[in-house]
CSV table of C-alpha atoms in Angstrom, one decimal:
chain,number,residue,atom,x,y,z
U,1,MET,CA,16.6,-3.5,-23.4
U,2,ARG,CA,13.9,-5.7,-23.4
U,3,LYS,CA,11.0,-4.1,-20.8
U,4,VAL,CA,8.1,-5.5,-22.1
U,5,ARG,CA,6.7,-8.4,-20.3
U,6,SER,CA,3.7,-9.6,-21.8
U,7,THR,CA,2.0,-11.0,-18.0
U,8,VAL,CA,2.2,-8.8,-14.1
U,9,ALA,CA,3.7,-11.9,-13.0
U,10,GLU,CA,6.8,-11.3,-15.3
U,11,ALA,CA,6.5,-7.9,-14.4
U,12,LEU,CA,6.9,-8.9,-11.3
U,13,GLU,CA,9.1,-11.7,-10.8
U,14,GLY,CA,12.4,-11.9,-8.7
U,15,ILE,CA,12.5,-8.7,-7.7
U,16,LEU,CA,9.7,-8.7,-4.5
U,17,GLY,CA,10.2,-9.9,-0.9
U,18,ASP,CA,9.3,-9.0,2.4
U,19,GLY,CA,9.5,-6.5,4.1
U,20,MET,CA,10.0,-4.4,0.7
U,21,THR,CA,9.5,-0.1,0.1
U,22,ILE,CA,6.3,-0.4,-2.4
U,23,MET,CA,5.6,3.3,-4.1
U,24,SER,CA,1.9,2.7,-5.5
U,25,GLY,CA,0.8,5.2,-8.0
U,26,GLY,CA,-2.8,7.0,-8.3
U,27,PHE,CA,-4.9,9.3,-5.9
U,28,GLY,CA,-7.8,7.8,-4.8
U,29,LEU,CA,-9.1,5.0,-6.9
U,30,CYS,CA,-8.0,7.3,-9.9
U,31,GLY,CA,-4.5,6.5,-12.0
U,32,ILE,CA,-4.2,3.2,-9.5
U,33,PRO,CA,-2.0,0.7,-10.9
U,34,GLU,CA,-4.8,-1.9,-10.2
U,35,ALA,CA,-3.2,-4.6,-11.5
U,36,LEU,CA,0.1,-4.5,-10.4
U,37,ILE,CA,-1.6,-4.3,-7.2
U,38,GLU,CA,-3.2,-7.7,-7.5
U,39,GLY,CA,0.4,-8.8,-8.2
U,40,ILE,CA,2.0,-8.4,-5.2
U,41,GLU,CA,-1.6,-9.7,-3.2
U,42,ARG,CA,-1.1,-13.1,-4.9
U,43,SER,CA,3.2,-12.6,-4.5
U,44,GLY,CA,2.3,-13.3,-0.8
U,45,ALA,CA,5.5,-10.5,-0.3
U,46,ARG,CA,4.7,-9.3,3.8
U,47,ASP,CA,5.6,-6.9,6.4
U,48,LEU,CA,5.6,-4.6,2.9
U,49,THR,CA,5.8,-0.1,3.4
U,50,VAL,CA,3.5,1.1,0.7
U,51,ILE,CA,4.0,4.7,-0.3
U,52,SER,CA,0.5,6.2,-1.2
U,53,ASN,CA,-1.4,9.0,-1.3
U,54,ASN,CA,-4.2,6.8,-0.1
U,55,ALA,CA,-5.1,3.2,0.8
U,56,GLY,CA,-7.6,1.7,-1.5
U,57,VAL,CA,-11.1,0.9,-0.3
U,58,ASP,CA,-12.3,-2.8,1.1
U,59,GLY,CA,-11.3,-4.8,-1.8
U,60,ILE,CA,-10.1,-2.4,-4.2
U,61,GLY,CA,-6.3,-1.6,-5.0
U,62,LEU,CA,-4.5,-1.6,-1.9
U,63,GLY,CA,-7.4,-2.3,-0.2
U,64,ARG,CA,-6.8,-5.4,-1.1
U,65,LEU,CA,-3.4,-6.1,-0.1
U,66,LEU,CA,-4.7,-4.7,3.6
U,67,ALA,CA,-7.2,-6.8,3.8
U,68,THR,CA,-4.6,-10.2,3.3
U,69,ARG,CA,-2.6,-8.4,6.4
U,70,GLN,CA,0.7,-7.8,3.5
U,71,ILE,CA,1.4,-4.5,4.8
U,72,ARG,CA,2.9,-3.6,7.7
U,73,LYS,CA,3.4,0.3,7.5
U,74,MET,CA,1.6,3.0,5.2
U,75,ILE,CA,3.0,6.5,4.6
U,76,SER,CA,-0.2,8.8,2.7
U,77,SER,CA,-2.1,11.8,3.6
U,78,TYR,CA,-5.7,10.4,3.9
U,79,VAL,CA,-7.6,6.9,4.2
U,80,GLY,CA,-10.5,8.0,5.2
U,81,GLU,CA,-12.4,5.2,2.5
U,82,ASN,CA,-10.9,2.3,4.2
U,83,LYS,CA,-12.8,0.3,7.6
U,84,LEU,CA,-10.2,-2.2,6.9
U,85,PHE,CA,-7.7,0.7,7.4
U,86,ALA,CA,-9.2,2.0,10.5
U,87,GLU,CA,-9.6,-1.7,12.3
U,88,GLN,CA,-6.0,-2.6,11.8
U,89,TYR,CA,-5.0,0.8,12.5
U,90,LEU,CA,-6.6,0.2,16.0
U,91,SER,CA,-5.5,-2.5,16.6
U,92,GLY,CA,-2.4,-1.8,16.5
U,93,GLU,CA,-1.5,-4.2,13.6
U,94,LEU,CA,-0.7,-1.4,11.6
U,95,GLU,CA,2.2,1.5,11.7
U,96,LEU,CA,0.9,4.3,9.4
U,97,GLU,CA,2.8,8.2,9.0
U,98,PHE,CA,0.9,10.9,8.0
U,99,ASN,CA,2.1,13.5,5.3
U,100,PRO,CA,0.5,16.3,4.4
U,101,GLN,CA,0.1,15.9,0.1
U,102,GLY,CA,2.3,18.0,-1.0
U,103,THR,CA,4.8,17.3,1.3
U,104,LEU,CA,4.4,13.7,0.4
U,105,ALA,CA,4.4,14.4,-3.6
U,106,GLU,CA,7.2,16.6,-3.0
U,107,ARG,CA,9.5,14.2,-0.8
U,108,ILE,CA,8.8,11.5,-3.7
U,109,ARG,CA,9.7,13.8,-6.4
U,110,ALA,CA,13.5,15.1,-4.4
U,111,GLY,CA,13.9,11.0,-3.4
U,112,GLY,CA,13.8,10.5,-7.3
U,113,ALA,CA,15.8,13.8,-8.0
U,114,GLY,CA,18.5,13.1,-6.1
U,115,ILE,CA,17.5,15.7,-3.3
U,116,PRO,CA,18.4,14.5,0.1
U,117,ALA,CA,16.2,17.0,2.0
U,118,PHE,CA,14.1,20.4,1.1
U,119,TYR,CA,13.0,23.2,3.4
U,120,THR,CA,8.6,23.5,3.3
U,121,LYS,CA,6.6,25.9,5.4
U,122,THR,CA,4.3,23.2,5.1
U,123,GLY,CA,3.3,21.5,8.7
U,124,VAL,CA,5.5,24.3,10.6
U,125,GLY,CA,4.3,24.8,13.9
U,126,THR,CA,2.0,21.5,14.2
U,127,LEU,CA,2.5,17.6,14.6
U,128,ILE,CA,4.1,17.3,11.5
U,129,ALA,CA,6.9,19.3,12.5
U,130,GLU,CA,7.9,17.8,15.6
U,131,GLY,CA,11.4,15.9,15.6
U,132,LYS,CA,12.0,17.5,12.3
U,133,GLU,CA,15.0,20.5,11.9
U,134,VAL,CA,13.2,24.2,11.7
U,135,ARG,CA,14.8,26.9,10.2
U,136,GLY,CA,14.5,30.4,9.1
U,137,PHE,CA,14.6,31.8,5.2
U,138,GLY,CA,13.4,35.5,5.5
U,139,ASP,CA,11.0,36.2,7.9
U,140,ASP,CA,9.4,32.6,7.8
U,141,ASP,CA,10.5,29.3,9.3
U,142,TYR,CA,10.8,26.0,7.2
U,143,VAL,CA,10.5,22.6,8.1
U,144,MET,CA,13.2,19.7,7.2
U,145,GLU,CA,11.2,17.1,4.7
U,146,THR,CA,13.4,14.3,3.7
U,147,GLY,CA,13.3,12.6,0.1
U,148,LEU,CA,11.5,9.5,-0.8
U,149,VAL,CA,12.9,6.2,-2.6
U,150,ALA,CA,11.6,3.1,-2.7
U,151,ASP,CA,12.6,-0.7,-3.7
U,152,VAL,CA,9.8,-0.6,-6.7
U,153,SER,CA,7.7,1.2,-7.4
U,154,LEU,CA,4.2,0.4,-9.5
U,155,VAL,CA,2.2,2.9,-11.5
U,156,HIS,CA,0.0,3.0,-14.0
U,157,ALA,CA,0.2,5.1,-17.6
U,158,TRP,CA,-2.8,5.1,-20.9
U,159,LYS,CA,0.1,5.1,-23.0
U,160,GLY,CA,3.7,3.8,-23.4
U,161,ASP,CA,5.9,1.6,-25.7
U,162,ALA,CA,9.0,-0.5,-25.8
U,163,GLU,CA,11.3,2.3,-24.4
U,164,GLY,CA,9.3,2.9,-21.3
U,165,ASN,CA,7.9,6.0,-22.8
U,166,LEU,CA,4.4,6.9,-20.7
U,167,VAL,CA,1.6,9.0,-21.0
U,168,TYR,CA,-0.5,9.6,-18.5
U,169,ARG,CA,-4.4,10.5,-19.0
U,170,MET,CA,-6.3,13.5,-17.5
U,171,THR,CA,-6.1,13.3,-13.2
U,172,ALA,CA,-5.3,10.2,-13.2
U,173,ARG,CA,-1.6,11.4,-13.8
U,174,ASN,CA,-1.2,12.6,-9.8
U,175,PHE,CA,1.4,10.6,-8.0
U,176,ASN,CA,2.5,8.3,-10.6
U,177,PRO,CA,5.3,10.2,-12.8
U,178,MET,CA,7.5,11.0,-9.4
U,179,MET,CA,7.1,7.6,-8.4
U,180,ALA,CA,8.3,6.3,-11.6
U,181,SER,CA,11.2,8.6,-10.7
U,182,ALA,CA,12.0,7.2,-7.4
U,183,GLY,CA,11.3,3.7,-7.9
U,184,ARG,CA,14.9,1.3,-7.8
U,185,ILE,CA,13.1,-0.9,-10.5
U,186,THR,CA,9.8,1.3,-11.6
U,187,ILE,CA,7.0,-1.6,-13.3
U,188,ALA,CA,4.8,0.5,-15.7
U,189,GLU,CA,1.2,-1.3,-16.1
U,190,VAL,CA,-0.6,0.0,-19.4
U,191,GLU,CA,-3.7,0.5,-21.2
U,192,HIS,CA,-2.6,1.1,-24.1
U,193,LEU,CA,1.1,-0.9,-24.7
U,194,VAL,CA,2.4,1.1,-28.9
U,195,PRO,CA,5.1,1.2,-31.5
U,196,THR,CA,8.4,2.9,-30.1
U,197,GLY,CA,8.1,5.7,-32.4
U,198,ALA,CA,3.8,6.0,-32.2
U,199,ILE,CA,4.3,9.3,-29.0
U,200,ASP,CA,5.1,12.2,-30.6
U,201,PRO,CA,8.4,12.8,-27.8
U,202,ASP,CA,6.8,16.1,-27.6
U,203,HIS,CA,4.3,14.1,-25.4
U,204,VAL,CA,6.0,12.2,-23.1
U,205,HIS,CA,4.9,12.4,-19.6
U,206,THR,CA,7.8,10.1,-17.9
U,207,PRO,CA,10.8,9.5,-20.4
U,208,GLY,CA,11.8,5.9,-20.0
U,209,ILE,CA,14.9,6.1,-18.3
U,210,PHE,CA,12.7,6.2,-15.1
U,211,VAL,CA,11.2,2.9,-16.1
U,212,ASP,CA,12.2,-1.0,-16.0
U,213,ARG,CA,9.7,-3.0,-16.9
U,214,ILE,CA,6.2,-2.7,-18.8
U,215,VAL,CA,3.0,-4.3,-18.9
U,216,HIS,CA,-0.2,-4.0,-21.4
U,217,VAL,CA,-3.5,-4.1,-19.3
U,218,PRO,CA,-5.7,-3.9,-21.9
U,219,ASP,CA,-9.4,-2.2,-20.6
U,220,PRO,CA,-9.1,-1.9,-17.2
U,221,THR,CA,-11.6,-1.6,-14.9
U,222,LYS,CA,-11.9,1.4,-13.5
U,223,HIS,CA,-13.3,3.0,-10.6
U,224,ILE,CA,-15.4,5.9,-9.4
U,225,GLU,CA,-15.6,6.3,-5.8
U,226,GLN,CA,-18.3,9.9,-5.6
U,227,ARG,CA,-20.4,8.8,-9.0
U,228,THR,CA,-21.6,13.0,-8.4
U,229,LEU,CA,-24.0,14.5,-11.6
U,230,ARG,CA,-25.4,17.1,-13.3
U,231,PRO,CA,-28.8,17.2,-13.7
U,232,ALA,CA,-29.9,16.9,-17.0
U,233,GLU,CA,-31.0,20.6,-18.4
U,234,SER,CA,-34.5,21.0,-18.6
U,235,VAL,CA,-35.8,23.2,-22.0
J,1,MET,CA,-32.0,34.2,11.5
J,2,ALA,CA,-28.1,32.8,11.0
J,3,TRP,CA,-26.9,32.2,7.2
J,4,THR,CA,-27.9,28.8,6.0
J,5,ARG,CA,-24.8,27.1,4.1
J,6,GLU,CA,-25.8,28.3,0.6
J,7,GLN,CA,-26.0,31.7,2.2
J,8,MET,CA,-22.4,31.0,3.9
J,9,ALA,CA,-21.5,29.8,0.0
J,10,ALA,CA,-22.6,33.4,-1.6
J,11,ARG,CA,-20.6,35.6,1.1
J,12,ALA,CA,-17.7,33.2,0.6
J,13,ALA,CA,-18.0,34.0,-3.3
J,14,GLN,CA,-18.3,37.7,-2.6
J,15,GLU,CA,-14.1,36.9,-1.7
J,16,LEU,CA,-13.7,36.1,-5.3
J,17,ARG,CA,-12.5,38.9,-7.5
J,18,ASP,CA,-11.5,38.6,-11.9
J,19,GLY,CA,-8.9,36.7,-12.6
J,20,TYR,CA,-8.1,34.4,-9.7
J,21,TYR,CA,-6.8,30.9,-9.3
J,22,VAL,CA,-9.0,29.5,-6.6
J,23,ASN,CA,-8.8,25.9,-4.7
J,24,LEU,CA,-12.1,25.2,-2.8
J,25,GLY,CA,-12.5,22.4,0.1
J,26,ILE,CA,-14.6,19.8,0.5
J,27,GLY,CA,-18.9,20.3,1.9
J,28,ILE,CA,-19.3,24.3,2.0
J,29,PRO,CA,-16.5,26.1,0.3
J,30,THR,CA,-17.6,23.4,-2.7
J,31,LEU,CA,-21.0,24.8,-3.2
J,32,VAL,CA,-19.1,28.9,-3.3
J,33,ALA,CA,-18.7,27.2,-7.3
J,34,ASN,CA,-22.6,27.5,-7.8
J,35,TYR,CA,-22.5,31.3,-6.5
J,36,ILE,CA,-19.2,32.5,-8.5
J,37,PRO,CA,-20.7,36.3,-10.4
J,38,ALA,CA,-21.8,36.1,-14.0
J,39,GLY,CA,-18.8,37.9,-15.4
J,40,MET,CA,-16.2,36.8,-13.1
J,41,ASP,CA,-12.9,35.8,-14.5
J,42,VAL,CA,-11.6,32.7,-12.2
J,43,ARG,CA,-10.3,29.2,-12.7
J,44,LEU,CA,-11.2,26.3,-9.8
J,45,GLN,CA,-7.9,24.2,-9.4
J,46,SER,CA,-8.6,20.4,-7.6
J,47,GLU,CA,-5.3,19.5,-5.8
J,48,ASN,CA,-5.0,16.2,-7.4
J,49,GLY,CA,-3.3,17.8,-10.9
J,50,MET,CA,-5.9,20.3,-12.5
J,51,LEU,CA,-6.5,23.5,-13.5
J,52,GLY,CA,-10.1,24.9,-15.1
J,53,MET,CA,-11.9,22.7,-13.4
J,54,GLY,CA,-15.5,22.2,-15.1
J,55,PRO,CA,-18.7,20.9,-13.3
J,56,PHE,CA,-20.3,18.2,-12.9
J,57,PRO,CA,-21.0,15.8,-16.1
J,58,TYR,CA,-24.3,14.2,-17.1
J,59,ALA,CA,-25.4,11.0,-16.7
J,60,GLY,CA,-23.1,8.9,-19.3
J,61,GLU,CA,-20.6,11.8,-19.5
J,62,GLU,CA,-18.7,10.8,-16.3
J,63,ASP,CA,-15.2,9.6,-16.6
J,64,ALA,CA,-13.4,7.7,-13.9
J,65,ASP,CA,-10.2,9.4,-14.9
J,66,LEU,CA,-11.3,12.6,-14.2
J,67,ILE,CA,-12.0,13.6,-11.0
J,68,ASN,CA,-11.0,16.4,-7.9
J,69,ALA,CA,-9.9,16.1,-5.1
J,70,GLY,CA,-13.0,14.8,-3.2
J,71,LYS,CA,-13.1,11.6,-5.6
J,72,GLN,CA,-16.2,13.4,-7.0
J,73,THR,CA,-16.4,13.3,-11.0
J,74,ILE,CA,-16.3,16.5,-12.8
J,75,THR,CA,-15.5,18.0,-16.4
J,76,THR,CA,-13.1,20.5,-18.3
J,77,LEU,CA,-13.2,23.0,-20.1
J,78,PRO,CA,-11.8,24.7,-22.7
J,79,GLU,CA,-8.7,26.2,-20.6
J,80,SER,CA,-8.6,22.6,-18.7
J,81,SER,CA,-4.7,21.7,-18.0
J,82,PHE,CA,-4.0,18.7,-16.1
J,83,PHE,CA,-0.6,17.8,-14.1
J,84,SER,CA,1.3,15.9,-11.5
J,85,SER,CA,0.6,16.0,-7.9
J,86,ALA,CA,4.0,17.7,-7.3
J,87,ASP,CA,3.4,20.2,-10.6
J,88,SER,CA,-0.1,21.0,-7.9
J,89,PHE,CA,1.2,21.4,-4.6
J,90,GLY,CA,4.4,23.5,-6.1
J,91,MET,CA,1.1,26.0,-7.1
J,92,ILE,CA,0.1,25.8,-3.5
J,93,ARG,CA,3.1,26.3,-1.8
J,94,GLY,CA,4.8,28.5,-4.6
J,95,GLY,CA,1.9,31.3,-3.6
J,96,HIS,CA,0.9,30.9,-7.4
J,97,ILE,CA,-2.9,30.1,-6.2
J,98,ASP,CA,-5.0,33.3,-5.0
J,99,LEU,CA,-7.4,32.0,-2.5
J,100,SER,CA,-8.1,28.7,-0.7
J,101,ILE,CA,-11.5,28.4,1.1
J,102,LEU,CA,-12.0,26.0,3.1
J,103,GLY,CA,-13.8,24.1,6.5
J,104,ALA,CA,-12.1,24.5,10.1
J,105,MET,CA,-13.0,22.7,13.5
J,106,GLN,CA,-11.6,25.5,15.4
J,107,VAL,CA,-9.8,28.7,14.6
J,108,ALA,CA,-8.2,31.0,17.1
J,109,GLU,CA,-7.9,34.9,17.5
J,110,ASN,CA,-4.4,34.7,16.3
J,111,GLY,CA,-5.7,32.7,13.4
J,112,ASP,CA,-4.4,29.4,14.3
J,113,LEU,CA,-6.2,26.3,12.1
J,114,ALA,CA,-7.6,23.0,14.1
J,115,ASN,CA,-9.8,21.2,10.7
J,116,TRP,CA,-7.9,17.2,10.3
J,117,MET,CA,-7.4,15.3,13.3
J,118,ILE,CA,-9.3,14.5,16.7
J,119,PRO,CA,-7.2,12.7,19.7
J,120,GLY,CA,-8.6,9.1,20.0
J,121,LYS,CA,-10.7,9.4,16.8
J,122,MET,CA,-9.6,7.6,14.1
J,123,VAL,CA,-8.1,10.0,11.9
J,124,LYS,CA,-8.4,10.2,8.0
J,125,GLY,CA,-5.8,12.5,7.1
J,126,MET,CA,-5.0,15.7,6.5
J,127,GLY,CA,-4.7,15.7,2.4
J,128,GLY,CA,-3.2,18.7,1.3
J,129,ALA,CA,-4.9,20.7,3.9
J,130,MET,CA,-1.6,21.9,5.6
J,131,ASP,CA,-0.1,22.9,2.4
J,132,LEU,CA,-3.4,25.1,1.6
J,133,VAL,CA,-3.0,27.1,5.0
J,134,ALA,CA,0.6,27.2,4.7
J,135,GLY,CA,0.7,28.2,0.3
J,136,VAL,CA,-1.5,29.5,-0.6
J,137,LYS,CA,-2.2,33.6,-0.9
J,138,ARG,CA,-5.2,34.3,1.0
J,139,VAL,CA,-7.4,32.0,3.0
J,140,VAL,CA,-10.6,32.0,3.9
J,141,VAL,CA,-12.5,29.9,6.4
J,142,VAL,CA,-16.2,28.6,5.8
J,143,MET,CA,-18.0,26.8,9.1
J,144,GLU,CA,-20.5,27.0,11.5
J,145,HIS,CA,-20.3,29.2,14.2
J,146,GLU,CA,-20.7,26.5,17.0
J,147,ALA,CA,-20.1,22.7,17.7
J,148,ARG,CA,-23.1,21.1,19.5
J,149,GLY,CA,-22.8,24.5,21.8
J,150,GLN,CA,-18.7,24.1,21.6
J,151,ALA,CA,-17.7,27.7,20.6
J,152,LYS,CA,-15.0,26.6,17.9
J,153,LEU,CA,-13.6,30.5,17.9
J,154,LEU,CA,-11.1,30.5,20.4
J,155,LYS,CA,-8.3,32.1,22.7
J,156,GLN,CA,-6.3,29.1,21.3
J,157,CYS,CA,-7.7,26.4,19.4
J,158,THR,CA,-7.0,22.9,21.4
J,159,LEU,CA,-7.2,20.1,18.6
J,160,PRO,CA,-3.8,19.8,17.0
J,161,LEU,CA,-3.0,22.6,14.2
J,162,THR,CA,-3.1,22.8,10.8
J,163,GLY,CA,-0.8,25.7,10.3
J,164,GLN,CA,-0.8,27.9,12.9
J,165,ARG,CA,-1.6,32.3,12.1
J,166,VAL,CA,-2.6,31.1,8.1
J,167,ALA,CA,-6.1,32.2,8.6
J,168,ASP,CA,-7.4,35.6,7.0
J,169,LEU,CA,-11.0,35.7,6.8
J,170,VAL,CA,-13.4,33.4,9.0
J,171,ILE,CA,-17.1,33.3,7.7
J,172,THR,CA,-19.6,31.6,10.0
J,173,ASP,CA,-23.3,31.5,9.6
J,174,LEU,CA,-24.5,34.8,12.4
J,175,GLY,CA,-21.2,37.0,10.5
J,176,VAL,CA,-18.0,37.4,9.2
J,177,PHE,CA,-14.1,37.9,11.2
J,178,THR,CA,-10.9,39.4,9.9
J,179,LEU,CA,-7.6,38.0,11.8
J,180,ALA,CA,-4.3,39.0,11.9
J,181,ARG,CA,-1.7,36.7,10.3
J,182,ARG,CA,1.6,38.8,11.6
J,183,GLY,CA,1.6,40.6,14.5
J,184,GLU,CA,-0.9,41.0,17.7
J,185,ALA,CA,-3.5,38.8,17.3
J,186,ASN,CA,-6.5,41.0,16.0
J,187,MET,CA,-9.5,39.7,15.2
J,188,VAL,CA,-12.0,41.8,14.2
J,189,LEU,CA,-16.1,41.7,14.0
J,190,ILE,CA,-16.8,42.8,10.1
J,191,GLU,CA,-20.4,41.8,9.2
J,192,LEU,CA,-23.5,40.7,10.9
J,193,ALA,CA,-25.6,37.7,8.9
J,194,GLU,CA,-29.4,39.6,9.0
J,195,GLY,CA,-31.2,39.0,12.6
J,196,VAL,CA,-27.9,38.2,14.4
J,197,THR,CA,-27.3,40.4,17.4
J,198,LEU,CA,-23.8,41.4,18.5
J,199,GLU,CA,-25.2,39.8,22.0
J,200,GLU,CA,-25.5,35.8,20.5
J,201,VAL,CA,-22.3,36.3,18.7
J,202,TYR,CA,-20.8,37.0,22.0
J,203,ALA,CA,-22.7,35.2,23.8
J,204,LYS,CA,-21.5,32.0,21.6
J,205,THR,CA,-17.7,33.0,20.8
J,206,GLU,CA,-15.1,32.3,23.0
J,207,ALA,CA,-12.8,34.4,21.2
J,208,THR,CA,-11.4,37.7,22.0
J,209,PHE,CA,-12.6,40.5,19.1
J,210,THR,CA,-13.4,43.7,18.0
J,211,VAL,CA,-16.0,44.9,15.9
J,212,ALA,CA,-16.2,47.4,13.1
J,213,LEU,CA,-19.6,46.0,11.2
J,214,GLU,CA,-19.4,47.3,7.9
J,215,GLU,CA,-22.2,49.1,5.6
J,216,LYS,CA,-23.3,46.2,4.2
J,217,VAL,CA,-22.7,46.3,0.4
J,218,GLN,CA,-25.8,44.7,-1.6
J,219,SER,CA,-24.2,42.1,-4.2
């Protein structure tokens, strides 16, 4: 069970191909597997379907794979921060499937948990429900949504061990735990690779069974999209 | 004089109750956090995975791993907790959040709400809006009464819906309306902004509404 790989290139070796579906964790630029995304960029894999809540910003995260035109389709809930995305979408180069954010999160959770479909109130009576089964339970209507899995899931964690146990930090957790469970192969980049046993079993967020490969990416550059401050208090 | 953005946020804050778990949308709803009455205990939820959202950080204390759903830097409070997006929307969809305050492009007299898409324009996506309006117990909309001279309170929404019959209350710069989520459409004007006449509201509203102005409660 050798999960630790010493470089991003090794972590991605032998598993990428054109036309694959890739899940990429993060919310905005928070908790994105940035080093692994750059590894995908260098691999040259094309025609990718990428499942990610957002699409990065120009030059950062998935924005880099848009710039190289490696992405054919995005499944996301919000892509407002990316000019290149708008251009490629409007020119028809890029396909886009919008999911309500909670529906997207649950589709991924369901996929990882072996649940092929579920019913939700979200989106009933909207464009999202078109072409989908709608069924009444009690007094309300619910729309059927299907589970999602990926060929490869890329996640970012704060801490990990050789077993693949992961701990996320603050709001950088977001989509990472569900995506870790929904990848046929899941690769985790971790800021701190700690000895097995150093993480209290009670504090593990993602158990190692969901993680196939792990790579140490120390001191990553983290990006802030909206640096919003409180004025210093005047005494 | 119509209400300002700040006055609309202050009016929306009157919908808060002690012990509520609340999700605030982007824009005017974010300002509601500044008007939480002193001594009232509410917990702010951020749908990217946090309960007990604290204020913006002081310079030098910002942390890229700690943001709200608007991607703004924020801080923790002693009562804060973090969780995944699936757990977060489990709270929302499961009816555990008491109140959602959000903006809208259009609201119909039956409570239909549209706030995510203008056909023909670049669509950014619905984010968590559809989940919030479908799952949160009470949905309060805060919006300008008109957009470029066009009524936003309509008989029927013309834009693609975010949710069907989901709005409980609408606060605009001209006044406050209640709506019915079940049965017959029943939109009622219950408050007028100071200095706004009923004639002005009629002139700027396409939706059918009745009027039952409540005694002004000074808070």
